[in-house]
């Protein structure tokens, strides 16, 4: 039956055109993904599907409607809040409190030194210890982290990718020393290295050996840890880095295919490991799109695994964790974030997630406080207990719109997956840097939409709060944490059997030279109290450390502002500056320390260049000294430090020192962007920072201020 | 000038500021810059200048990182001038070379300066030659100049250096038809990069193609042009590169070619400067008289022929 040609539809269309004073044909809108959204959907929109099957049921092929038949009607999703900070002792306290208040599973956030395989006493990580996660140097720390938390009963998720071997080994040994056999451990290790090269940036080794390590872990867990998810194939970080939903979906599933192939190369049968592959997606503010994404993900994965020859039904099923979007949350008017997070959480639930993290309202300010974490957790408890959403499985099935969107997303993602497969798979694509660049392009477009006001963010570019509330922040004294960790490391190094440790590390290095599975020799070394850093270095001797070659998009931001008054005003200032000074304003944009959040830095760099600046882009993981050398050699007018992982109070003063060490008369001005709690502004200004640009800053306004400050500074000479 | 002393003492900030001066488009800066260069040029240092040219993406920066790391472990001091092609004509530019030179940029024995080319001829920016004089005075053993090689530009770039290297990628043998006799005169070394992984076979084939093409153009009294295979990423082939460079330098010095080239380059430089000054002078005169538009109108109205107009304007302008 054709709805469009019947009378009812024609009448509706006329009324629509009358009410909106628009032609029906002009009434569609376009999403970030390039999907056309119609003002109304009808039964006709359920036809000609090639992915979605109209009459499927939950827990049945193609699993669009959910991995299980009963879903939340039997057991609600797991409330699993991602957390970790400072020392193992403090994080352990925090975990126990949360579990008492209704949280069901644990999810460990490690600090950046641990992620990147450095011990807390390494000079390279001076500003980063315990700041953005918990510091783990040895198995002793891991044991403290789970003190009084029985590991045979608690499922533990660990976000670890770079230093995945020593950290998983520490977890296994901590369990054993708690009296729990590894076969009883349940939980998930993220172990998804491809997205690290794309967006998350806590890789250690080059792509090939890294992929080998992933496969080692899948092999080991499939044989020895039947209750443990060997990998969490993550799109979450891609969306947070700026990917739209199609990119997130396609790249995640394409990554998944690559991991399946890596595991198959270990002579495993696909059904030996596939049921233990798990996924992780972000849930942003586009309400229906996110619901459709989870449904599409399950649909496509079932098809993909069938093509891989999976026979066990459980191999076909995509199970996923979700997290509400952090990047949708704002520093300005932060209580709005509670509302945003609630809608996103609902979206994740309607999409059928297996577990969920909800963000705290102080997301764009610092790590959550006890209080903000409580509200975040309660958001889920209220959904589970008060709203009735658990009582019906996949309640949006049959919705003309949602089903159609599920099909559209599936199609678009499938096209990209096919393209990547033709290129030779995700590892190759990642090495060539294509996905990263596509995500950065998408991120830059989003920034342009917000800066131009064509996308409204309440409290940021519209409906601003004239009286910004001030909120409490969690403060971490990283020097104290670092001192504590160093003491612990020293004590362990004094009491352990040094010769045995050295032998175990040498064994590990040897094992890395051939195809041996590396987890067993790692467990040996960790048992003997080798540190995370030592184990990582033992492997680095064979594999080397990876340095990313970063590419940049260009012209994407500028294109959005063709003819824009404010944009042209800055362009003109740049030209005037060049005429007066013999060259353009030149700015070095840098990341210092282990902070791998590069979205903001990359966007600012490309946007400044589009406005006419000469922008030097530093690599990731520079030390303050490296930055000073780079800045002085290129005689830049200013350095823009983009810092999001809370290292600023250590690293910015170090940079100032390094600059004057090379050139005591240095005139280079320094400004800072990123996550800076208001409480730290004064400290930075006292350290001669010229300006601070927090989250939500309009880049055109930043650029104007920067050029004005540079001109002021030059005129002082 | 205090600046000169500081440069000669190898002070990083002084070197950097001097390069800013020579790159500046401001008249007053240009004047200081001329004085500066005249002084520095009196006491030449010992540096060998090497050009690395090639199409975008063949791995020039990566090669410099890799080759440079090898040189600095041998305690050489290394100055690098990277002319970044990413400049847009209207907008600014993103200078991303340093993200490909992570290791050497940390080394205290290096000085790395990126410069946007802004579409200048030959991918050489204004001031590259002067910048290399500054680095020479500051005591750098090697000066690397990274430029994008497209067409004409090799000639310009090769006129700045003692040894000119063309970096190419696997499979670029197809472009060999494009390599006319000219380029073999300018380039001393051909480096086929990306000789690794799946690209190995293609890289060897490309090297062979280059070798046979080059032997075809070889002049009797000339050194055989070297074709080298390297992988910048895997850091292989680097000893060969330095060996070849040293060989060519020694040979050229022995035969007087080294000095002869520098003399020719000086001549070329003087010629360029003179031409530049005349050209900008004439441009000024032309716009002040308004002759061009005046006479083209006459040509349009058929009052005189186009060649008569040209002759008239030329005479008028040069008088
Ligand atoms: C996106 C994001 C990620 C992405 C990063 C992707 C990427 N490649 O960048 C992913 C998911 C990978 C990620 C991971 C982690 N994250 Co995160 N992440 C965020 C998030 C949600 C948004 C940051 C962002 O990109 N915003 C969009 C960009 C455009 O904004 P921006 O960077 O702020 O830049 C703007 C301004 O600040 C300013 N600006 C910034 N820099 C500069 C520079 C110049 C020169 C100028 C002029 C202006 C300027 O202008 C920009 C335009 O408006 C923030 C929270 C938040 N809402 O801000 C947390 C946040 C930064 N992350 C956090 C943490 C802890 C982590 C992890 C360390 C967690 C862990 N333990 O594993 C990891 C590790 C990442 C790593 N390698 O460092 C914490 C840091 C805590 C703190 N500072 O105290 C935050 C604050 C969240 C929180 N409250 O817990 N994260
Ligand atoms: N396989 C391979 N890739 C390389 C090699 N050298 C450079 N590349 C890659 O080629 C791309 C361009 O390199 P870059 O040094 O920026 O090139 P440039 O534009 O010539 O300076 C980067 O993605 C490098 O990783 C190499 O030796 N082997
Ligand atoms: Mg380059």
Short mmCIF file of N, CA and C in Angstrom, two decimals, chain A residues 78-82 95 98-99 102-108 154-157:
data_model
loop_
_atom_site.label_atom_id
_atom_site.label_comp_id
_atom_site.label_asym_id
_atom_site.label_seq_id
_atom_site.Cartn_x
_atom_site.Cartn_y
_atom_site.Cartn_z
N UNK A 78 23.85 -2.62 33.31
CA UNK A 78 24.78 -2.44 34.41
C UNK A 78 25.20 -0.98 34.51
N UNK A 79 25.07 -0.43 35.69
CA UNK A 79 25.55 0.94 35.90
C UNK A 79 27.05 0.83 36.15
N UNK A 80 27.82 1.30 35.18
CA UNK A 80 29.27 1.12 35.30
C UNK A 80 29.96 2.46 35.08
N UNK A 81 30.34 3.12 36.16
CA UNK A 81 30.93 4.46 36.08
C UNK A 81 32.45 4.36 35.99
N UNK A 82 32.97 5.05 34.98
CA UNK A 82 34.42 5.07 34.73
C UNK A 82 35.09 6.01 35.73
N UNK A 95 35.80 3.75 44.93
CA UNK A 95 35.06 2.62 44.34
C UNK A 95 34.12 2.01 45.37
N UNK A 98 31.09 4.05 45.98
CA UNK A 98 30.15 4.01 44.86
C UNK A 98 29.36 2.71 44.83
N UNK A 99 30.04 1.62 45.14
CA UNK A 99 29.36 0.32 45.09
C UNK A 99 28.28 0.27 46.17
N UNK A 102 24.94 1.93 44.96
CA UNK A 102 24.10 1.44 43.86
C UNK A 102 24.80 1.18 42.55
N UNK A 103 26.08 1.52 42.47
CA UNK A 103 26.81 1.19 41.24
C UNK A 103 27.03 -0.32 41.19
N UNK A 104 27.05 -0.90 39.97
CA UNK A 104 27.09 -2.36 39.91
C UNK A 104 28.41 -2.95 39.40
N UNK A 105 29.10 -2.23 38.54
CA UNK A 105 30.36 -2.77 38.02
C UNK A 105 31.44 -1.71 38.13
N UNK A 106 32.69 -2.12 38.10
CA UNK A 106 33.77 -1.14 38.18
C UNK A 106 34.36 -0.89 36.80
N UNK A 107 34.91 0.30 36.63
CA UNK A 107 35.59 0.64 35.39
C UNK A 107 36.77 1.54 35.75
N UNK A 108 37.96 1.04 35.50
CA UNK A 108 39.15 1.71 36.01
C UNK A 108 39.72 2.69 34.98
N UNK A 154 33.10 -9.29 41.44
CA UNK A 154 32.95 -7.97 40.83
C UNK A 154 33.46 -8.00 39.39
N UNK A 155 32.62 -7.53 38.46
CA UNK A 155 33.15 -7.44 37.10
C UNK A 155 33.88 -6.11 36.94
N UNK A 156 35.10 -6.19 36.38
CA UNK A 156 35.97 -5.03 36.31
C UNK A 156 36.32 -4.72 34.86
N UNK A 157 36.03 -3.51 34.47
CA UNK A 157 36.43 -3.09 33.13
C UNK A 157 37.68 -2.21 33.25
#
